C-alpha positions in Angstrom: 1.7 15.8 -10.6 4.1 18.7 -10.5 7.3 19.0 -12.2 9.8 16.8 -10.3 12.5 19.5 -9.4 14.7 19.7 -6.2 12.4 22.5 -5.1 9.3 20.2 -5.3 11.2 17.2 -3.7 12.1 19.4 -0.8 8.5 20.5 -0.4 7.4 16.9 -0.2 10.0 16.1 2.3 8.9 19.1 4.5 5.0 18.1 4.2 6.3 14.8 5.1 7.8 16.0 8.2 5.0 18.3 9.6 2.2 15.8 8.8 4.2 13.2 11.1 4.1 16.2 13.7 7.9 17.3 13.4 7.7 21.2 13.3 11.3 21.6 13.5 14.3 21.2 11.0 17.9 21.3 11.5 20.7 22.1 9.3 22.1 18.4 9.8 18.8 17.1 8.6 18.6 19.5 5.4 22.1 18.0 4.7 22.0 14.4 5.4 18.4 13.3 5.6 17.0 15.2 3.1 19.4 14.0 0.3 19.0 10.4 1.3 15.1 11.0 1.1 15.6 12.5 -2.2 17.6 9.4 -3.4 15.6 6.6 -1.6 12.1 8.0 -2.8 12.5 9.8 -5.9 15.7 8.5 -7.1 17.4 12.1 -7.4 20.7 12.7 -6.0 21.8 15.5 -4.4 24.7 16.8 -2.7 24.5 18.4 1.0 25.6 21.9 -0.2 23.0 21.9 -2.7 20.3 20.8 -0.5 21.4 23.6 1.7 21.2 26.1 -1.1 17.8 25.0 -2.0 16.5 25.4 1.7 17.9 28.8 1.8 16.4 29.8 -1.5 13.0 28.2 -0.2 12.9 30.6 2.8 14.2 33.8 1.1 11.4 33.4 -1.6 8.7 32.2 1.0 7.9 29.2 -1.3 7.4 27.0 1.5 3.9 29.0 1.5 2.9 26.7 -1.3 3.3 23.5 0.9 1.0 24.6 4.0 3.5 26.2 5.8 2.9 29.7 6.8 5.9 30.7 8.4 9.6 29.6 8.9 11.6 31.1 11.7 14.9 30.4 13.4 14.4 28.3 16.3 15.6 30.0 19.5 17.9 27.6 21.7 21.4 27.4 22.9 22.5 25.1 20.2 25.3 25.7 18.3 23.6 24.2 15.2 20.9 26.5 13.4 17.2 24.9 13.2 14.2 26.3 12.1 10.4 26.2 13.2 8.0 25.1 10.7 4.5 26.9 11.4 1.5 25.5 9.5 -1.5 27.4 8.4 
């Protein structure tokens, strides 16, 4: 198993989402749902701001490609909340 880092946990959460057919992730999910998942499944506590920074870093470095997502692009809709399309290989 890979080293248990916050980035690894985020990758596992994103893989779970896309494997469930969920191809869009929203800001509130990163800040609320992901930290809950991290705590419940992995026992790792995380603040919402930490989760947001981690997600931003993953997008900037394209490290999502290591988990089978080929592209992350901003979802275009009329919502005030940002969300992203997760495009698989």
